[in-house]
Amino acid sequence: MIEGADPHLEMGALYELSLQKAVPPVLLFPQDQGFSGRPSRRRATCALRACSMTAPASSWCRTIASTGASIPRRSASECVDDGPVLDNVLMDNEVDMLAFPAPKWHGNDGGQYIGTECMVIAQDPDSDWVNAGTYRVSVRDKKTLSIFIEPGKHADLIRKKWWARGEHCPMVVSVGQAPALGAAGGGDRAGACLRVRRRRRADRAGRSSSCAAASPACRSRTMPSSSTRASCPRPQELTMTEGPFGEWPGYYTSCGPEPVLQVKAIYHRNDPIQCATPPARPIYPGTYFGTAGSALIRAAALWDDLEAAGVPGIKGVWKMPGGGSRFINVIAIEQLHAGHAKMAGLVGGRLRVEHLSRPHHHHRRRRHRHHQSGAGDVGGGDALGPQDRDRHHRRRVDRP
Amino acid sequence: MIDPMLLPERRAEGDLTNSRIIIYAVRPCAWKDVFPAVNAVDPGYAKEVARKWAGKVKFLDDIAI
């Protein structure tokens, strides 16, 4: 716990320094911004312990792969009508995003980023698909956030559907969820699935959909500490210059006009804990198990895919945690035939198309919709499309 | 054992393993001067922060600044 660090660059510098440790500590920065600044010891401990599950051990990876936990599926979850996140509900003139810490993480960042370990939740207007993904979010004024979503990401596909109808895209930004959910949001697939309770469709059409998320693992702790309900206007209506931002490949992005989120309501529990994982230059391992883009979950997903593609004899899979865990894959095999290693390398290098969703995603989804009735599953921000989930669902059934 | 790249000695021992890695990590020379800036804390500022928090933050005790 580090008291008194300045959200303007100092927190970011301390975070980056901490990454020099082989197993970096999780940092907690109490802030006095109208809150007590002191989350309960129990809640702080839960958050820190969950975040600090680094475990690069292949056994973890094997466990996740063999149990299919890297595959999005509906877990036994519970819908709730109430929860600590509703301790405080701020509407209309009470909305003030400036009341929450939004650090400037890197020296050349073009804004104060509240969303680096966030879940941006959006619903496909044509189906029951609710997506939760991690996209960078910065605070612009009391009621406005900037959001950057790369073209082709799931939330981008979803918002473009709303825009094509001439409507704003409703979104919920969670910045204080349980670390496991953040890892799911930033992962290629949901490591932990959650259900999002939606109000009636009429409500949604009136842009008043509100979401309460819960997971069975730790019900009271999993509720987001704070979240923001917002609408994302069409770019032809409103954009703001967003960025640059020090991103996970280790470089600053260029900046340009991006859509904004107009904040309609803020929900937060008393003494909320906001999560953050500002990107850092590789090889600093900014993406451990409990954070967005977890190398562990991505490695397990790759292991699953390699086996599904027919690569035999796999003994271990790992991804370099630095650089968003996208740069270097390590695949260990028990060599069974000449060319086996080359096969594993070629297949492994083609399996994880992490940047882009499949273009035929929507069409395929509708065809398989009978697999997905009920409340929406939540896929990762870069998650594979539902057609891939169906493929894996089928494969799992075939497994002995 | 069709692979011609297998070393004769290893082939004789029945050792079919090999290990190769190619990392292509360069900045394009033609536009290296406008390549995006590296996302890293300024070394001078990092030292300043480390000095300020030395003795108060445990992880700073054993990292090289």
CSV table of C-alpha atoms in Angstrom, one decimal:
chain,number,residue,atom,x,y,z
A,1,MET,CA,0.0,0.0,0.0
A,2,ILE,CA,1.5,3.3,-1.1
A,3,GLU,CA,-0.1,6.4,0.4
A,4,GLY,CA,0.3,9.8,-1.1
A,5,ALA,CA,1.5,8.9,-4.6
A,6,ASP,CA,0.4,11.4,-7.2
A,7,PRO,CA,-1.9,10.1,-10.0
A,8,HIS,CA,-0.1,12.4,-12.3
A,9,LEU,CA,2.8,10.3,-13.5
A,10,GLU,CA,4.1,9.2,-10.1
A,11,MET,CA,1.8,6.2,-9.8
A,12,GLY,CA,2.7,5.1,-13.3
A,13,ALA,CA,6.4,5.5,-12.6
A,14,LEU,CA,6.1,3.4,-9.4
A,15,TYR,CA,4.1,0.8,-11.3
A,16,GLU,CA,6.7,0.5,-14.0
A,17,LEU,CA,9.6,0.3,-11.5
A,18,SER,CA,7.7,-2.5,-9.7
A,19,LEU,CA,7.7,-4.5,-12.9
A,20,GLN,CA,11.4,-5.0,-12.7
A,21,LYS,CA,10.7,-7.6,-10.1
A,22,ALA,CA,10.4,-11.1,-11.4
A,23,VAL,CA,7.2,-11.4,-9.5
A,24,PRO,CA,6.0,-7.8,-9.2
A,25,PRO,CA,3.9,-6.8,-6.2
A,26,VAL,CA,0.4,-5.5,-6.6
A,27,LEU,CA,0.2,-1.9,-5.7
A,28,LEU,CA,-2.6,-0.3,-3.8
A,29,PHE,CA,-2.8,3.5,-3.9
A,30,PRO,CA,-5.3,4.9,-1.3
A,31,GLN,CA,-6.8,8.1,-2.5
A,32,ASP,CA,-8.6,10.7,-0.6
A,33,GLN,CA,-11.1,12.1,-3.0
A,34,GLY,CA,-14.2,12.4,-0.9
A,35,PHE,CA,-14.0,8.7,0.0
A,36,SER,CA,-12.4,7.4,3.2
A,37,GLY,CA,-9.7,6.2,0.9
A,38,ARG,CA,-9.5,3.1,3.0
A,39,PRO,CA,-11.2,0.0,1.6
A,40,SER,CA,-11.7,-2.7,4.2
A,41,ARG,CA,-8.7,-4.9,4.9
A,42,ARG,CA,-10.7,-7.9,3.7
A,43,ARG,CA,-11.6,-6.4,0.4
A,44,ALA,CA,-8.1,-5.1,-0.3
A,45,THR,CA,-6.7,-8.5,0.5
A,46,CYS,CA,-9.0,-10.2,-1.9
A,47,ALA,CA,-8.2,-7.8,-4.7
A,48,LEU,CA,-4.5,-8.0,-4.1
A,49,ARG,CA,-4.3,-11.8,-3.7
A,50,ALA,CA,-6.3,-12.4,-6.8
A,51,CYS,CA,-4.2,-10.0,-8.8
A,52,SER,CA,-0.9,-11.5,-7.6
A,53,MET,CA,-1.6,-15.0,-8.8
A,54,THR,CA,1.4,-14.9,-11.2
A,55,ALA,CA,2.1,-18.6,-11.4
A,56,PRO,CA,3.9,-19.0,-14.7
A,57,ALA,CA,3.9,-22.7,-13.9
A,58,SER,CA,2.8,-24.9,-16.8
A,59,SER,CA,0.7,-26.8,-14.4
A,60,TRP,CA,-1.7,-23.9,-14.1
A,61,CYS,CA,-1.8,-23.6,-17.9
A,62,ARG,CA,-2.5,-27.3,-18.2
A,63,THR,CA,-5.2,-27.2,-15.6
A,64,ILE,CA,-7.0,-24.4,-17.4
A,65,ALA,CA,-6.6,-26.0,-20.8
A,66,SER,CA,-7.7,-29.5,-19.6
A,67,THR,CA,-10.7,-28.2,-17.7
A,68,GLY,CA,-11.8,-26.1,-20.7
A,69,ALA,CA,-11.8,-23.0,-18.6
A,70,SER,CA,-10.3,-21.0,-21.5
A,71,ILE,CA,-13.4,-21.7,-23.5
A,72,PRO,CA,-16.3,-19.4,-23.1
A,73,ARG,CA,-19.2,-21.2,-21.7
A,74,ARG,CA,-22.0,-20.5,-19.4
A,75,SER,CA,-21.1,-21.0,-15.8
A,76,ALA,CA,-23.4,-21.3,-12.9
A,77,SER,CA,-24.0,-17.7,-12.1
A,78,GLU,CA,-26.6,-15.9,-10.2
A,79,CYS,CA,-28.6,-12.9,-11.2
A,80,VAL,CA,-29.0,-10.4,-8.5
A,81,ASP,CA,-31.2,-7.3,-8.1
A,82,ASP,CA,-29.0,-5.6,-5.6
A,83,GLY,CA,-25.4,-5.4,-4.6
A,84,PRO,CA,-22.8,-3.2,-3.1
A,85,VAL,CA,-22.2,-1.5,-6.5
A,86,LEU,CA,-25.6,0.2,-5.9
A,87,ASP,CA,-24.5,1.7,-2.6
A,88,ASN,CA,-24.2,4.9,-4.4
A,89,VAL,CA,-26.2,5.8,-7.5
A,90,LEU,CA,-25.3,9.1,-9.1
A,91,MET,CA,-27.6,10.4,-11.8
A,92,ASP,CA,-28.0,13.6,-13.9
A,93,ASN,CA,-26.3,16.5,-12.2
A,94,GLU,CA,-24.6,14.3,-9.7
A,95,VAL,CA,-22.5,12.7,-12.4
A,96,ASP,CA,-18.9,13.8,-12.0
A,97,MET,CA,-16.2,11.6,-13.4
A,98,LEU,CA,-13.6,14.0,-12.1
A,99,ALA,CA,-14.4,12.8,-8.6
A,100,PHE,CA,-12.6,9.5,-9.3
A,101,PRO,CA,-8.9,9.0,-9.7
A,102,ALA,CA,-7.8,8.9,-13.3
A,103,PRO,CA,-4.1,8.8,-13.5
A,104,LYS,CA,-1.8,10.1,-16.2
A,105,TRP,CA,0.3,6.9,-16.5
A,106,HIS,CA,3.0,7.7,-19.0
A,107,GLY,CA,4.7,11.0,-19.7
A,108,ASN,CA,3.4,11.5,-23.2
A,109,ASP,CA,-0.2,10.2,-22.6
A,110,GLY,CA,-2.8,12.5,-24.1
A,111,GLY,CA,-5.2,12.1,-21.2
A,112,GLN,CA,-6.0,10.7,-17.8
A,113,TYR,CA,-6.9,7.0,-18.2
A,114,ILE,CA,-9.4,5.6,-15.8
A,115,GLY,CA,-10.0,2.5,-17.9
A,116,THR,CA,-7.0,0.2,-18.4
A,117,GLU,CA,-8.2,-2.8,-16.5
A,118,CYS,CA,-11.8,-2.1,-17.2
A,119,MET,CA,-14.7,-4.0,-18.7
A,120,VAL,CA,-16.7,-2.2,-21.4
A,121,ILE,CA,-20.0,-4.0,-21.6
A,122,ALA,CA,-22.1,-3.7,-24.7
A,123,GLN,CA,-25.0,-5.6,-26.1
A,124,ASP,CA,-25.5,-6.7,-29.7
A,125,PRO,CA,-28.8,-5.0,-30.8
A,126,ASP,CA,-29.7,-8.0,-33.0
A,127,SER,CA,-29.2,-10.8,-30.5
A,128,ASP,CA,-28.7,-11.7,-26.8
A,129,TRP,CA,-25.0,-11.4,-27.1
A,130,VAL,CA,-23.5,-9.2,-24.4
A,131,ASN,CA,-19.8,-8.5,-24.8
A,132,ALA,CA,-17.4,-7.4,-22.1
A,133,GLY,CA,-14.0,-6.3,-23.3
A,134,THR,CA,-11.1,-4.2,-22.1
A,135,TYR,CA,-10.6,-1.0,-24.1
A,136,ARG,CA,-8.8,2.1,-23.0
A,137,VAL,CA,-11.0,4.8,-21.5
A,138,SER,CA,-10.0,8.3,-20.5
A,139,VAL,CA,-11.8,11.0,-18.6
A,140,ARG,CA,-12.5,14.2,-20.5
A,141,ASP,CA,-14.8,16.2,-18.3
A,142,LYS,CA,-17.5,15.6,-15.7
A,143,LYS,CA,-19.8,13.8,-18.0
A,144,THR,CA,-17.6,12.7,-20.9
A,145,LEU,CA,-15.2,9.8,-21.4
A,146,SER,CA,-13.1,9.0,-24.5
A,147,ILE,CA,-12.9,5.5,-25.6
A,148,PHE,CA,-10.5,3.9,-28.1
A,149,ILE,CA,-11.6,0.6,-29.7
A,150,GLU,CA,-9.6,-0.8,-32.6
A,151,PRO,CA,-11.7,-1.5,-35.7
A,152,GLY,CA,-12.9,-5.1,-35.7
A,153,LYS,CA,-13.0,-5.6,-32.0
A,154,HIS,CA,-16.2,-6.9,-30.7
A,155,ALA,CA,-17.4,-3.7,-29.0
A,156,ASP,CA,-16.6,-1.9,-32.3
A,157,LEU,CA,-18.8,-4.3,-34.3
A,158,ILE,CA,-21.6,-3.9,-31.8
A,159,ARG,CA,-21.5,-0.1,-31.6
A,160,LYS,CA,-21.4,0.2,-35.4
A,161,LYS,CA,-24.7,-1.8,-35.5
A,162,TRP,CA,-26.3,0.7,-33.2
A,163,TRP,CA,-24.9,3.6,-35.2
A,164,ALA,CA,-26.2,2.0,-38.4
A,165,ARG,CA,-29.7,2.3,-36.8
A,166,GLY,CA,-29.1,5.9,-36.2
A,167,GLU,CA,-28.9,5.3,-32.4
A,168,HIS,CA,-26.3,5.8,-29.7
A,169,CYS,CA,-24.7,2.6,-28.4
A,170,PRO,CA,-25.5,2.0,-24.7
A,171,MET,CA,-22.4,0.9,-22.8
A,172,VAL,CA,-21.4,0.2,-19.3
A,173,VAL,CA,-17.8,0.7,-18.2
A,174,SER,CA,-16.8,-1.3,-15.1
A,175,VAL,CA,-13.5,-0.1,-13.5
A,176,GLY,CA,-13.6,-2.0,-10.3
A,177,GLN,CA,-14.6,-5.6,-11.0
A,178,ALA,CA,-13.0,-8.7,-9.5
A,179,PRO,CA,-9.6,-9.3,-11.1
A,180,ALA,CA,-10.8,-12.6,-12.7
A,181,LEU,CA,-13.4,-10.7,-14.6
A,182,GLY,CA,-10.9,-8.2,-15.8
A,183,ALA,CA,-8.8,-11.1,-17.0
A,184,ALA,CA,-11.7,-12.4,-18.9
A,185,GLY,CA,-12.5,-9.1,-20.4
A,186,GLY,CA,-9.0,-8.6,-21.8
A,187,GLY,CA,-8.5,-12.2,-22.7
A,188,ASP,CA,-9.2,-13.8,-26.1
A,189,ARG,CA,-11.9,-15.7,-24.5
A,190,ALA,CA,-13.7,-15.5,-21.2
A,191,GLY,CA,-11.8,-17.3,-18.5
A,192,ALA,CA,-14.7,-16.7,-16.3
A,193,CYS,CA,-18.1,-16.1,-17.7
A,194,LEU,CA,-20.7,-13.9,-16.2
A,195,ARG,CA,-24.2,-13.2,-16.9
A,196,VAL,CA,-25.5,-9.7,-17.4
A,197,ARG,CA,-28.9,-9.1,-16.3
A,198,ARG,CA,-30.8,-6.9,-18.6
A,199,ARG,CA,-33.9,-5.0,-18.1
A,200,ARG,CA,-36.7,-5.3,-20.5
A,201,ARG,CA,-36.1,-4.7,-24.2
A,202,ALA,CA,-38.3,-1.6,-24.1
A,203,ASP,CA,-36.0,-0.2,-21.4
A,204,ARG,CA,-33.0,-0.8,-23.6
A,205,ALA,CA,-34.6,0.9,-26.5
A,206,GLY,CA,-35.0,3.9,-24.2
A,207,ARG,CA,-31.3,3.7,-23.5
A,208,SER,CA,-31.9,3.0,-19.9
A,209,SER,CA,-30.6,-0.5,-19.8
A,210,SER,CA,-28.6,-1.0,-16.7
A,211,CYS,CA,-26.5,-4.0,-15.9
A,212,ALA,CA,-25.7,-5.7,-12.7
A,213,ALA,CA,-23.0,-8.4,-13.0
A,214,ALA,CA,-22.4,-11.1,-10.6
A,215,SER,CA,-20.3,-14.2,-10.6
A,216,PRO,CA,-20.6,-17.2,-8.4
A,217,ALA,CA,-17.0,-17.3,-7.2
A,218,CYS,CA,-17.2,-14.6,-4.7
A,219,ARG,CA,-20.5,-13.0,-4.9
A,220,SER,CA,-20.1,-10.0,-2.7
A,221,ARG,CA,-16.6,-9.3,-3.9
A,222,THR,CA,-17.2,-9.7,-7.6
A,223,MET,CA,-19.7,-7.0,-7.9
A,224,PRO,CA,-17.9,-4.1,-9.6
A,225,SER,CA,-16.6,-1.5,-7.2
A,226,SER,CA,-17.7,1.2,-9.5
A,227,SER,CA,-19.2,1.4,-13.0
A,228,THR,CA,-20.5,3.9,-15.4
A,229,ARG,CA,-23.5,3.8,-17.6
A,230,ALA,CA,-23.0,5.7,-20.8
A,231,SER,CA,-24.1,6.1,-24.4
A,232,CYS,CA,-21.7,6.3,-27.3
A,233,PRO,CA,-22.9,8.7,-30.0
A,234,ARG,CA,-22.3,8.1,-33.7
A,235,PRO,CA,-18.9,9.5,-34.8
A,236,GLN,CA,-20.6,11.9,-37.2
A,237,GLU,CA,-22.3,13.5,-34.2
A,238,LEU,CA,-19.4,13.8,-31.8
A,239,THR,CA,-15.8,12.8,-31.5
A,240,MET,CA,-12.8,14.1,-29.5
A,241,THR,CA,-9.1,13.8,-30.1
A,242,GLU,CA,-8.0,10.7,-28.2
A,243,GLY,CA,-4.5,9.7,-27.3
A,244,PRO,CA,-1.6,9.3,-27.7
A,245,PHE,CA,-1.3,6.5,-25.1
A,246,GLY,CA,1.6,4.3,-24.2
A,247,GLU,CA,0.4,1.0,-25.4
A,248,TRP,CA,1.3,-2.7,-24.8
A,249,PRO,CA,3.6,-3.1,-27.8
A,250,GLY,CA,5.9,-0.7,-26.0
A,251,TYR,CA,5.2,2.5,-28.1
A,252,TYR,CA,2.9,5.4,-28.0
A,253,THR,CA,0.0,5.3,-30.3
A,254,SER,CA,-0.8,8.1,-32.6
A,255,CYS,CA,-3.8,10.2,-31.7
A,256,GLY,CA,-6.9,11.1,-33.6
A,257,PRO,CA,-10.6,11.7,-33.4
A,258,GLU,CA,-12.5,8.9,-31.6
A,259,PRO,CA,-16.0,8.4,-30.3
A,260,VAL,CA,-16.9,9.5,-26.8
A,261,LEU,CA,-19.1,8.1,-24.0
A,262,GLN,CA,-21.7,10.4,-22.6
A,263,VAL,CA,-22.1,9.4,-19.0
A,264,LYS,CA,-25.6,9.1,-17.7
A,265,ALA,CA,-25.1,7.5,-14.4
A,266,ILE,CA,-22.3,6.3,-12.0
A,267,TYR,CA,-22.7,3.4,-9.6
A,268,HIS,CA,-20.2,2.7,-6.9
A,269,ARG,CA,-19.9,1.0,-3.7
A,270,ASN,CA,-18.7,2.7,-0.6
A,271,ASP,CA,-14.9,3.1,-0.7
A,272,PRO,CA,-14.5,1.6,-4.2
A,273,ILE,CA,-11.4,-0.1,-5.4
A,274,GLN,CA,-10.5,0.8,-9.0
A,275,CYS,CA,-8.3,-1.6,-10.9
A,276,ALA,CA,-5.7,-0.6,-13.4
A,277,THR,CA,-3.0,-2.2,-15.5
A,278,PRO,CA,-1.4,0.5,-17.5
A,279,PRO,CA,0.5,-1.0,-20.4
A,280,ALA,CA,4.3,-1.1,-20.1
A,281,ARG,CA,7.1,-1.7,-22.5
A,282,PRO,CA,7.9,-5.4,-23.1
A,283,ILE,CA,9.5,-7.4,-21.7
A,284,TYR,CA,8.0,-6.1,-18.5
A,285,PRO,CA,5.4,-8.6,-17.6
A,286,GLY,CA,2.4,-6.4,-17.3
A,287,THR,CA,-0.1,-9.1,-18.0
A,288,TYR,CA,-0.3,-11.7,-15.3
A,289,PHE,CA,-3.0,-14.0,-14.4
A,290,GLY,CA,-5.3,-11.6,-12.6
A,291,THR,CA,-5.1,-8.9,-15.2
A,292,ALA,CA,-6.5,-8.0,-18.6
A,293,GLY,CA,-4.7,-9.9,-21.3
A,294,SER,CA,-3.5,-12.6,-19.0
A,295,ALA,CA,-0.7,-14.6,-20.5
A,296,LEU,CA,-1.9,-17.6,-18.6
A,297,ILE,CA,-5.4,-17.7,-20.0
A,298,ARG,CA,-4.1,-17.0,-23.5
A,299,ALA,CA,-1.6,-19.8,-23.2
A,300,ALA,CA,-4.2,-22.2,-22.1
A,301,ALA,CA,-6.4,-21.1,-25.0
A,302,LEU,CA,-3.6,-21.7,-27.4
A,303,TRP,CA,-3.0,-25.1,-25.9
A,304,ASP,CA,-6.7,-26.0,-26.5
A,305,ASP,CA,-6.5,-24.8,-30.1
A,306,LEU,CA,-3.3,-26.7,-30.9
A,307,GLU,CA,-4.9,-29.9,-29.7
A,308,ALA,CA,-8.1,-29.1,-31.6
A,309,ALA,CA,-6.0,-28.6,-34.7
A,310,GLY,CA,-4.5,-32.0,-34.3
A,311,VAL,CA,-1.0,-31.2,-33.1
A,312,PRO,CA,0.0,-34.3,-31.0
A,313,GLY,CA,2.4,-34.7,-28.1
A,314,ILE,CA,2.1,-31.2,-26.5
A,315,LYS,CA,3.8,-31.0,-23.2
A,316,GLY,CA,3.6,-27.3,-22.4
A,317,VAL,CA,2.5,-24.0,-23.8
A,318,TRP,CA,3.5,-20.5,-22.6
A,319,LYS,CA,3.2,-17.0,-23.8
A,320,MET,CA,5.7,-14.2,-23.0
A,321,PRO,CA,3.7,-12.0,-20.6
A,322,GLY,CA,5.3,-8.8,-21.8
A,323,GLY,CA,3.8,-7.0,-24.8
A,324,GLY,CA,0.2,-7.9,-24.1
A,325,SER,CA,1.3,-11.6,-24.2
A,326,ARG,CA,0.9,-11.6,-27.9
A,327,PHE,CA,4.5,-11.6,-29.2
A,328,ILE,CA,6.2,-14.9,-28.3
A,329,ASN,CA,4.6,-18.3,-27.9
A,330,VAL,CA,6.5,-21.3,-26.5
A,331,ILE,CA,5.2,-24.7,-27.4
A,332,ALA,CA,6.9,-27.8,-25.9
A,333,ILE,CA,6.3,-31.1,-27.6
A,334,GLU,CA,7.4,-34.6,-27.1
A,335,GLN,CA,8.7,-35.1,-30.7
A,336,LEU,CA,7.0,-37.9,-32.3
A,337,HIS,CA,8.1,-37.6,-35.9
A,338,ALA,CA,10.4,-35.5,-38.1
A,339,GLY,CA,8.8,-32.2,-38.8
A,340,HIS,CA,6.7,-32.3,-35.7
A,341,ALA,CA,8.3,-29.2,-34.2
A,342,LYS,CA,7.8,-27.3,-37.5
A,343,MET,CA,4.2,-28.4,-37.5
A,344,ALA,CA,3.6,-27.2,-34.0
A,345,GLY,CA,5.3,-23.8,-34.8
A,346,LEU,CA,3.4,-23.2,-38.0
A,347,VAL,CA,0.0,-24.2,-36.6
A,348,GLY,CA,0.6,-22.3,-33.3
A,349,GLY,CA,1.6,-19.2,-35.2
A,350,ARG,CA,-1.6,-19.1,-37.1
A,351,LEU,CA,-4.2,-20.1,-34.5
A,352,ARG,CA,-4.6,-17.0,-32.4
A,353,VAL,CA,-5.9,-14.3,-34.6
A,354,GLU,CA,-6.2,-12.0,-31.6
A,355,HIS,CA,-6.7,-8.6,-33.2
A,356,LEU,CA,-9.6,-9.1,-35.4
A,357,SER,CA,-12.9,-10.8,-35.0
A,358,ARG,CA,-14.1,-13.0,-37.8
A,359,PRO,CA,-15.9,-10.9,-40.5
A,360,HIS,CA,-18.6,-13.6,-40.9
A,361,HIS,CA,-19.2,-13.5,-37.2
A,362,HIS,CA,-22.7,-12.3,-37.1
A,363,HIS,CA,-24.0,-14.6,-39.8
A,364,ARG,CA,-22.6,-17.6,-38.2
A,365,ARG,CA,-23.8,-16.6,-34.8
A,366,ARG,CA,-27.4,-16.5,-35.9
A,367,ARG,CA,-27.2,-19.9,-37.4
A,368,HIS,CA,-26.0,-21.3,-34.1
A,369,ARG,CA,-28.2,-19.3,-31.9
A,370,HIS,CA,-30.0,-22.2,-30.5
A,371,HIS,CA,-26.8,-22.9,-28.6
A,372,GLN,CA,-26.9,-19.6,-26.9
A,373,SER,CA,-30.4,-19.1,-25.6
A,374,GLY,CA,-30.9,-17.4,-22.3
A,375,ALA,CA,-28.9,-14.6,-20.8
A,376,GLY,CA,-25.9,-13.4,-22.7
A,377,ASP,CA,-22.5,-14.9,-22.2
A,378,VAL,CA,-19.8,-12.5,-22.0
A,379,GLY,CA,-16.8,-12.9,-24.2
A,380,GLY,CA,-13.5,-11.2,-24.0
A,381,GLY,CA,-12.8,-8.0,-25.8
A,382,ASP,CA,-10.7,-9.7,-28.3
A,383,ALA,CA,-12.5,-13.0,-27.9
A,384,LEU,CA,-13.2,-15.3,-30.7
A,385,GLY,CA,-16.5,-15.0,-32.2
A,386,PRO,CA,-19.4,-17.2,-31.1
A,387,GLN,CA,-18.9,-19.5,-34.0
A,388,ASP,CA,-15.6,-20.5,-32.4
A,389,ARG,CA,-17.4,-21.1,-29.1
A,390,ASP,CA,-19.7,-23.4,-30.9
A,391,ARG,CA,-16.8,-25.3,-32.4
A,392,HIS,CA,-15.3,-25.7,-29.0
A,393,HIS,CA,-18.6,-26.7,-27.4
A,394,ARG,CA,-18.9,-29.4,-29.9
A,395,ARG,CA,-15.3,-30.5,-29.4
A,396,ARG,CA,-15.7,-30.7,-25.6
A,397,VAL,CA,-18.7,-32.9,-26.0
A,398,ASP,CA,-16.6,-35.3,-28.1
A,399,ARG,CA,-13.9,-35.4,-25.5
A,400,PRO,CA,-13.8,-38.6,-23.4
B,1,MET,CA,13.8,-39.9,-41.1
B,2,ILE,CA,13.5,-37.9,-44.2
B,3,ASP,CA,14.5,-34.5,-42.8
B,4,PRO,CA,18.0,-33.7,-44.4
B,5,MET,CA,18.7,-31.2,-41.6
B,6,LEU,CA,19.1,-33.9,-39.0
B,7,LEU,CA,22.7,-34.1,-37.9
B,8,PRO,CA,24.2,-37.5,-38.8
B,9,GLU,CA,25.3,-38.1,-35.2
B,10,ARG,CA,21.9,-37.4,-33.8
B,11,ARG,CA,20.3,-39.4,-36.4
B,12,ALA,CA,22.5,-42.3,-35.4
B,13,GLU,CA,21.4,-41.9,-31.8
B,14,GLY,CA,17.8,-41.6,-32.8
B,15,ASP,CA,17.7,-38.1,-31.4
B,16,LEU,CA,15.2,-36.3,-33.6
B,17,THR,CA,15.0,-33.0,-31.7
B,18,ASN,CA,16.2,-29.7,-32.9
B,19,SER,CA,15.9,-26.1,-31.7
B,20,ARG,CA,15.7,-23.0,-33.8
B,21,ILE,CA,14.3,-19.6,-33.1
B,22,ILE,CA,14.2,-16.6,-35.5
B,23,ILE,CA,13.3,-13.2,-34.0
B,24,TYR,CA,12.8,-10.5,-36.5
B,25,ALA,CA,12.8,-7.4,-34.4
B,26,VAL,CA,14.0,-4.3,-36.2
B,27,ARG,CA,12.7,-0.8,-36.9
B,28,PRO,CA,12.2,-0.1,-40.6
B,29,CYS,CA,15.3,1.9,-41.6
B,30,ALA,CA,13.3,4.0,-44.1
B,31,TRP,CA,11.2,5.7,-41.4
B,32,LYS,CA,13.1,5.1,-38.3
B,33,ASP,CA,13.2,8.8,-37.5
B,34,VAL,CA,9.4,9.0,-37.3
B,35,PHE,CA,8.9,5.6,-35.6
B,36,PRO,CA,6.6,6.0,-32.5
B,37,ALA,CA,8.2,6.9,-29.2
B,38,VAL,CA,9.0,4.2,-26.8
B,39,ASN,CA,6.5,3.8,-23.9
B,40,ALA,CA,8.9,4.0,-21.0
B,41,VAL,CA,9.2,6.2,-18.0
B,42,ASP,CA,11.9,8.9,-18.3
B,43,PRO,CA,15.0,7.5,-16.6
B,44,GLY,CA,15.6,10.8,-14.7
B,45,TYR,CA,12.1,10.9,-13.4
B,46,ALA,CA,12.3,7.2,-12.4
B,47,LYS,CA,15.3,8.0,-10.3
B,48,GLU,CA,13.6,10.9,-8.7
B,49,VAL,CA,10.6,8.8,-7.8
B,50,ALA,CA,12.8,6.0,-6.6
B,51,ARG,CA,14.7,8.4,-4.4
B,52,LYS,CA,11.6,9.9,-3.0
B,53,TRP,CA,10.0,6.5,-2.0
B,54,ALA,CA,13.2,4.7,-1.0
B,55,GLY,CA,12.8,3.2,2.4
B,56,LYS,CA,9.0,3.6,2.2
B,57,VAL,CA,8.2,1.2,-0.6
B,58,LYS,CA,9.7,-2.3,-0.1
B,59,PHE,CA,10.1,-3.4,-3.7
B,60,LEU,CA,12.5,-0.5,-4.4
B,61,ASP,CA,15.0,-2.0,-2.1
B,62,ASP,CA,16.3,-4.6,-4.5
B,63,ILE,CA,15.8,-3.3,-8.0
B,64,ALA,CA,18.3,-1.6,-10.1
B,65,ILE,CA,17.5,2.0,-10.9
